[in-house]
Coordinates of C-alpha atoms in Angstrom, one line a residue:
M1 CA -36.2 -18.6 -28.2
A2 CA -37.3 -16.7 -25.1
T3 CA -34.0 -15.1 -24.1
D4 CA -31.0 -14.1 -26.3
Y5 CA -28.1 -14.8 -23.9
Y6 CA -25.7 -13.3 -26.4
A7 CA -27.6 -10.0 -26.4
V8 CA -27.8 -10.1 -22.7
L9 CA -23.9 -10.1 -22.5
G10 CA -23.6 -7.8 -25.5
V11 CA -21.4 -10.2 -27.6
Q12 CA -21.7 -11.8 -31.1
R13 CA -22.8 -15.3 -31.5
D14 CA -19.3 -16.3 -32.7
A15 CA -17.6 -14.7 -29.7
S16 CA -14.7 -16.6 -28.1
Q17 CA -14.7 -17.8 -24.4
D18 CA -12.3 -15.0 -23.5
E19 CA -14.7 -12.4 -25.0
I20 CA -17.7 -13.9 -23.2
K21 CA -15.7 -13.8 -19.9
K22 CA -14.5 -10.2 -20.4
A23 CA -18.1 -9.1 -21.2
F24 CA -19.5 -10.8 -18.1
R25 CA -16.8 -9.3 -15.8
R26 CA -17.4 -5.8 -17.2
L27 CA -21.2 -6.0 -16.6
A28 CA -20.8 -7.7 -13.2
R29 CA -18.7 -4.8 -12.0
E30 CA -21.4 -2.4 -13.1
L31 CA -24.4 -4.2 -12.0
H32 CA -23.2 -6.0 -8.8
P33 CA -25.7 -5.4 -5.9
D34 CA -22.9 -4.2 -3.7
V35 CA -22.3 -1.3 -6.2
N36 CA -25.9 -0.7 -7.4
P37 CA -28.6 -1.8 -4.9
D38 CA -31.5 -0.8 -7.3
P39 CA -34.0 -3.7 -7.7
K40 CA -34.1 -3.4 -11.5
T41 CA -30.3 -3.6 -11.5
Q42 CA -30.4 -6.7 -9.4
E43 CA -32.7 -8.4 -11.9
R44 CA -30.4 -7.4 -14.7
F45 CA -27.5 -8.9 -12.7
K46 CA -29.3 -12.2 -12.4
E47 CA -29.9 -12.2 -16.1
I48 CA -26.2 -11.8 -17.0
N49 CA -25.3 -14.5 -14.5
T50 CA -27.7 -16.9 -16.2
A51 CA -26.4 -15.9 -19.6
Y52 CA -22.8 -16.5 -18.6
E53 CA -23.7 -19.8 -16.8
V54 CA -25.0 -21.0 -20.2
L55 CA -22.5 -19.5 -22.6
S56 CA -19.4 -20.4 -20.5
D57 CA -20.4 -24.1 -20.4
P58 CA -19.6 -25.8 -23.7
Q59 CA -22.4 -28.4 -23.4
K60 CA -25.1 -25.9 -22.4
K61 CA -23.9 -23.5 -25.1
Q62 CA -24.2 -26.2 -27.7
M63 CA -27.7 -27.1 -26.5
Y64 CA -28.7 -23.4 -26.6
D65 CA -27.2 -22.9 -30.1
L66 CA -29.3 -25.9 -31.4
G67 CA -32.5 -24.2 -30.1
G68 CA -32.9 -25.8 -26.7
D69 CA -33.0 -24.0 -23.4
P70 CA -30.7 -25.6 -20.9
M71 CA -32.1 -23.5 -18.1
G72 CA -35.7 -24.6 -18.7
P73 CA -37.5 -26.8 -16.2
G74 CA -36.2 -30.3 -16.5
G75 CA -34.2 -29.4 -19.6
G76 CA -37.2 -30.8 -21.7
A77 CA -37.0 -34.2 -20.1
G78 CA -40.0 -36.0 -18.5
A79 CA -40.1 -36.5 -14.7
G80 CA -39.9 -40.3 -15.0
A81 CA -37.4 -40.5 -17.8
G82 CA -34.2 -42.6 -17.4
F83 CA -32.3 -42.7 -14.1
G84 CA -33.6 -39.1 -13.2
G85 CA -37.1 -40.4 -12.4
A86 CA -37.0 -44.3 -12.2
A87 CA -34.0 -44.5 -10.0
G88 CA -34.8 -41.3 -8.1
F89 CA -31.3 -39.7 -8.2
G90 CA -31.5 -36.1 -7.1
N91 CA -28.5 -34.6 -8.8
F92 CA -25.3 -35.4 -10.7
S93 CA -23.2 -35.9 -7.5
D94 CA -25.6 -38.6 -6.3
I95 CA -25.1 -40.4 -9.6
M96 CA -21.3 -40.2 -9.3
D97 CA -21.6 -41.5 -5.8
A98 CA -23.6 -44.5 -6.9
F99 CA -21.2 -45.4 -9.7
F100 CA -17.8 -44.6 -8.0
G101 CA -18.6 -44.6 -4.3
T102 CA -17.6 -40.9 -3.8
A103 CA -19.5 -37.8 -3.9
T104 CA -18.3 -34.4 -5.0
Q105 CA -17.5 -31.9 -2.3
R106 CA -20.4 -29.7 -1.4
G107 CA -20.9 -26.5 0.6
P108 CA -19.3 -23.1 0.7
K109 CA -15.5 -22.9 0.7
S110 CA -13.7 -21.1 3.5
R111 CA -12.4 -17.6 3.1
T112 CA -9.5 -18.5 5.4
R113 CA -6.6 -20.2 3.7
R114 CA -3.0 -20.9 4.6
G115 CA -0.5 -18.3 3.4
Q116 CA 2.3 -18.9 0.9
D117 CA 5.9 -19.7 1.8
A118 CA 8.4 -16.9 1.2
M119 CA 12.2 -16.8 0.6
I120 CA 14.9 -14.2 1.0
R121 CA 18.7 -14.4 0.3
L122 CA 21.2 -13.4 3.0
E123 CA 24.9 -12.7 2.3
I124 CA 27.4 -13.6 5.0
E125 CA 31.2 -13.7 5.4
L126 CA 33.3 -16.8 5.2
Q127 CA 34.1 -16.7 8.9
E128 CA 30.4 -16.4 9.7
A129 CA 29.7 -19.5 7.5
A130 CA 32.6 -21.4 9.1
F131 CA 31.6 -20.8 12.8
G132 CA 27.9 -19.8 12.7
T133 CA 26.4 -16.5 13.7
T134 CA 23.2 -14.6 14.5
K135 CA 21.7 -12.1 12.0
E136 CA 18.8 -9.7 12.1
I137 CA 16.9 -9.5 8.8
Q138 CA 14.0 -7.4 7.6
V139 CA 11.1 -9.1 5.8
D140 CA 8.3 -7.6 3.8
T141 CA 5.4 -10.1 4.0
A142 CA 1.6 -10.1 4.5
T143 CA 0.4 -9.9 8.1
V144 CA -3.0 -10.0 9.7
C145 CA -4.9 -6.7 9.3
N146 CA -5.2 -5.1 12.7
T147 CA -8.3 -3.1 11.7
C148 CA -10.6 -6.0 10.9
N149 CA -8.5 -8.8 12.6
G150 CA -8.5 -10.8 9.4
E151 CA -12.3 -10.8 8.9
G152 CA -12.1 -8.6 5.8
A153 CA -15.2 -6.5 6.8
A154 CA -15.1 -2.9 8.0
P155 CA -15.3 -2.4 11.7
G156 CA -18.9 -2.6 13.0
T157 CA -20.0 -4.8 9.9
S158 CA -19.8 -8.4 9.0
A159 CA -20.1 -10.8 6.0
Q160 CA -23.7 -11.4 4.8
T161 CA -25.3 -14.6 3.5
C162 CA -25.3 -14.6 -0.3
D163 CA -28.9 -14.1 -1.5
M164 CA -28.2 -16.0 -4.8
C165 CA -27.0 -19.3 -3.3
R166 CA -28.4 -18.7 0.2
G167 CA -25.1 -19.6 1.8
R168 CA -24.6 -22.9 0.0
G169 CA -21.7 -21.5 -2.1
E170 CA -23.1 -23.2 -5.2
V171 CA -26.0 -22.9 -7.6
S172 CA -27.8 -25.9 -9.3
Q173 CA -29.7 -26.4 -12.4
V174 CA -31.6 -29.3 -14.0
T175 CA -30.4 -30.4 -17.5
R176 CA -31.2 -33.2 -19.9
S177 CA -28.7 -35.9 -20.7
F178 CA -28.6 -39.5 -21.8
L179 CA -29.2 -40.4 -18.1
G180 CA -32.5 -38.4 -18.1
Q181 CA -33.1 -35.5 -15.7
V182 CA -29.8 -34.6 -14.0
M183 CA -29.1 -31.8 -11.6
T184 CA -25.6 -30.3 -11.8
S185 CA -23.9 -27.7 -9.5
R186 CA -21.2 -25.1 -9.9
P187 CA -19.7 -22.3 -7.6
C188 CA -22.0 -19.4 -7.1
P189 CA -20.9 -16.5 -9.4
Q190 CA -22.0 -13.9 -7.0
C191 CA -20.1 -15.0 -3.9
Q192 CA -17.4 -17.0 -5.8
G193 CA -18.3 -20.1 -3.8
F194 CA -17.8 -18.6 -0.3
G195 CA -21.5 -18.6 0.6
T196 CA -21.2 -15.1 1.9
V197 CA -20.5 -11.6 0.6
V198 CA -18.8 -8.6 2.3
P199 CA -21.0 -5.5 1.7
T200 CA -18.6 -3.1 3.3
P201 CA -14.9 -4.3 2.9
C202 CA -12.3 -3.2 5.4
P203 CA -10.8 0.1 4.2
E204 CA -7.3 -1.0 5.3
C205 CA -7.0 -4.4 3.6
A206 CA -9.8 -4.0 0.9
G207 CA -11.5 -7.2 2.3
D208 CA -8.4 -9.4 2.1
G209 CA -7.9 -9.7 5.8
R210 CA -4.2 -9.0 5.5
V211 CA -1.8 -6.2 4.8
R212 CA 1.9 -5.8 3.7
S213 CA 4.3 -4.8 6.5
R214 CA 8.0 -4.9 7.3
R215 CA 9.2 -7.1 10.2
T216 CA 12.6 -7.6 11.8
L217 CA 13.5 -11.2 12.6
T218 CA 16.5 -12.8 14.3
V219 CA 18.0 -15.7 12.3
K220 CA 20.5 -18.2 13.8
I221 CA 23.0 -19.3 11.2
P222 CA 24.5 -22.7 12.1
A223 CA 28.2 -23.4 11.6
G224 CA 29.1 -25.0 8.2
V225 CA 26.5 -23.5 6.0
D226 CA 27.4 -23.0 2.3
N227 CA 26.1 -21.3 -0.8
G228 CA 22.5 -22.4 -1.4
T229 CA 21.9 -23.7 2.1
R230 CA 18.3 -22.9 3.1
I231 CA 17.2 -22.3 6.7
Q232 CA 13.5 -22.8 7.4
L233 CA 11.6 -20.4 9.8
A234 CA 8.3 -22.1 10.4
G235 CA 5.3 -19.8 10.5
E236 CA 7.2 -16.7 9.5
G237 CA 6.0 -16.6 5.9
E238 CA 2.9 -14.8 4.5
V239 CA -0.4 -14.8 6.4
G240 CA -3.1 -16.4 4.3
P241 CA -6.2 -14.7 2.9
G242 CA -8.9 -14.1 5.5
G243 CA -6.2 -14.1 8.3
G244 CA -5.3 -17.7 7.6
P245 CA -2.3 -19.4 9.1
P246 CA 1.1 -18.1 7.8
G247 CA 3.4 -20.1 5.6
D248 CA 7.1 -20.7 6.2
L249 CA 10.0 -18.4 5.5
Y250 CA 13.2 -19.8 4.0
V251 CA 16.5 -17.9 4.3
E252 CA 18.9 -18.9 1.5
I253 CA 22.6 -18.3 2.2
R254 CA 25.0 -16.5 -0.1
E255 CA 28.6 -16.6 0.9
K256 CA 30.8 -13.6 0.0
A257 CA 34.1 -14.2 -1.8
H258 CA 37.2 -14.1 0.5
P259 CA 40.3 -12.2 -0.6
V260 CA 42.7 -15.0 0.5
F261 CA 40.8 -18.3 0.8
Q262 CA 38.9 -20.3 -1.7
R263 CA 36.4 -22.8 -0.3
R264 CA 35.9 -26.3 -1.7
G265 CA 33.4 -28.1 0.4
D266 CA 34.6 -27.8 4.0
D267 CA 38.2 -27.4 3.0
L268 CA 39.9 -24.0 2.4
H269 CA 42.8 -23.3 -0.1
C270 CA 45.3 -20.5 -0.3
T271 CA 48.7 -19.8 -2.0
V272 CA 51.9 -18.5 -0.4
T273 CA 54.7 -17.3 -2.5
I274 CA 58.3 -17.7 -1.2
P275 CA 61.8 -16.9 -2.7
M276 CA 63.8 -19.9 -4.1
T277 CA 66.3 -19.5 -1.3
A278 CA 63.6 -19.9 1.3
A279 CA 62.4 -23.0 -0.5
A280 CA 65.9 -24.4 -0.6
L281 CA 66.9 -23.6 3.0
G282 CA 63.4 -23.9 4.6
T283 CA 61.6 -21.2 6.6
K284 CA 58.5 -20.4 8.5
V285 CA 55.8 -18.2 6.9
P286 CA 53.2 -16.4 9.0
L287 CA 49.6 -16.9 7.7
E288 CA 46.5 -15.2 8.9
T289 CA 43.9 -18.1 9.2
L290 CA 40.3 -18.1 10.5
D291 CA 41.6 -18.9 13.9
G292 CA 44.3 -16.2 14.0
T293 CA 48.0 -16.0 12.9
E294 CA 49.8 -19.3 12.5
E295 CA 53.2 -20.2 11.2
V296 CA 53.4 -22.5 8.1
D297 CA 56.5 -24.7 8.2
I298 CA 58.3 -24.7 4.9
R299 CA 60.7 -27.6 4.9
P300 CA 64.1 -27.4 3.1
G301 CA 63.9 -28.4 -0.6
T302 CA 60.2 -27.5 -1.0
Q303 CA 59.2 -27.5 -4.6
S304 CA 56.8 -25.0 -6.3
G305 CA 53.3 -26.5 -6.4
Q306 CA 53.7 -28.6 -3.3
S307 CA 50.8 -28.3 -0.7
I308 CA 50.9 -28.3 3.0
P309 CA 47.7 -29.3 4.9
L310 CA 46.8 -27.7 8.2
H311 CA 44.4 -30.1 9.8
G312 CA 41.2 -28.8 11.5
R313 CA 41.7 -25.2 10.2
G314 CA 38.9 -25.3 7.6
V315 CA 35.1 -24.9 7.8
T316 CA 33.1 -26.6 10.5
H317 CA 31.2 -29.7 9.3
L318 CA 27.5 -28.8 9.1
R319 CA 26.1 -32.2 10.1
S320 CA 29.0 -33.8 11.9
N321 CA 31.7 -33.0 14.4
G322 CA 35.1 -31.6 13.3
R323 CA 36.3 -29.2 10.7
G324 CA 37.9 -29.5 7.2
E325 CA 41.5 -28.7 6.3
L326 CA 43.3 -25.5 5.3
V327 CA 45.5 -26.5 2.4
V328 CA 48.5 -24.1 1.7
H329 CA 49.8 -24.3 -1.8
V330 CA 53.5 -23.2 -2.1
E331 CA 54.7 -21.1 -5.1
V332 CA 58.4 -20.7 -5.4
Q333 CA 59.5 -17.3 -6.9
T334 CA 62.5 -17.3 -9.2
P335 CA 64.3 -13.9 -9.4
S336 CA 64.0 -12.3 -12.8
K337 CA 67.0 -10.0 -12.4
L338 CA 70.3 -10.6 -10.6
D339 CA 73.2 -8.2 -10.0
P340 CA 76.7 -9.3 -10.8
E341 CA 77.5 -10.4 -7.3
Q342 CA 74.3 -12.5 -7.0
E343 CA 75.0 -14.1 -10.4
E344 CA 78.5 -14.9 -9.4
L345 CA 77.4 -16.6 -6.2
L346 CA 74.8 -18.7 -8.0
R347 CA 77.4 -19.8 -10.6
R348 CA 79.8 -20.8 -7.8
L349 CA 77.0 -22.7 -6.2
A350 CA 76.2 -24.4 -9.5
K351 CA 79.9 -25.3 -9.9
L352 CA 80.1 -26.8 -6.4
R353 CA 77.0 -29.0 -7.1
G354 CA 78.2 -30.0 -10.6
E355 CA 75.4 -28.2 -12.3
E356 CA 77.4 -25.6 -14.3
R357 CA 76.3 -27.1 -17.7
P358 CA 73.9 -25.1 -19.8
L359 CA 70.2 -25.9 -19.2
G360 CA 69.8 -27.5 -22.6
Q361 CA 72.5 -30.1 -22.0
F362 CA 70.9 -31.7 -18.9
Q363 CA 69.8 -35.2 -19.4
P364 CA 66.2 -36.3 -18.6
G365 CA 65.7 -37.0 -14.9
Q366 CA 68.6 -34.8 -13.9
Q367 CA 67.3 -32.4 -11.3
G368 CA 70.1 -29.8 -10.7
L369 CA 69.6 -26.3 -9.3
F370 CA 69.4 -24.6 -12.7
S371 CA 67.0 -27.3 -14.0
R372 CA 64.7 -26.7 -11.0
L373 CA 65.0 -22.9 -11.6
K374 CA 63.9 -23.5 -15.3
D375 CA 61.0 -25.6 -14.2
A376 CA 60.0 -23.0 -11.6
F377 CA 60.2 -20.3 -14.2
N378 CA 58.0 -22.2 -16.6
G379 CA 55.5 -23.0 -13.9
R380 CA 56.2 -26.8 -13.7
T381 CA 56.7 -28.7 -10.4

């Protein structure tokens, strides 16, 4: 066997694919022409590329381990053998095209690619969610490098054609298969399939064509947003490698808890506590709503647990006109202590209403004053 590819990479014959890959990467960093332009080093670099090309491919590795040389001329096959000679197919992609009607993609890949989308979370108050607002946010994303304008090369320099693949972005070799002589292609290991190399990367972006920076953006929050609502800002995401077009930025809304109102969809809920006398006689309770102070009308005989809807005082509908409701839940407070005069007045009232019997003697369905007091005290409505 002319060349010991295992020895070239410095690995054992039973080395795993991960060990082979690590050995190749370590040697490539040491021997890359961009790092060490010595002609002998360049020849050594080509040797490790060839060794890795064989040992990283299971089929080529198997052929090599059996004593064959997958990198030899024709892979040991005759020029006229099988489809490779008689049918005149030039390489494997031509065969695929003949059988399936499509050829594999060829040519170097672009260094310019679209950037990724980004997302940030923004906390807002309930009132801002209900009526909409405008916010300024700071975003840390990738932007075009101003030093090289996204090219990735240092000022005054430019990318050079790869001398291994000569700008094609791929390398080819002839192998032997049941089809005969077949030419297969793979991305060039020196330029990673780009067809060009950057001898002198930009010092600002290290050849990526983009840098991290902080920007301030103005975001319009529409009325009616809720927890989890995402607002899309097209083209405000990360710039792609090589100064490629930016992705989108998504702003996810987080609504802060309100000290008075609980939100359920577009409706708001709150609780007001009133004394039993106010519940019996009726009253008006001032309530601070999202629209300002309003009076809630408590009608005489209101029971604990009743709710009073205020139409059009909730959150604005996000995708339609109008607003939800503000639902006021009434809680009647029963006094826990009475002075003698207050107790006497309540007893006289109970006697006048025929409700002077002890609580335990009331019949089911009988709703006297003390029965209602007991229900209120026990939290029933």
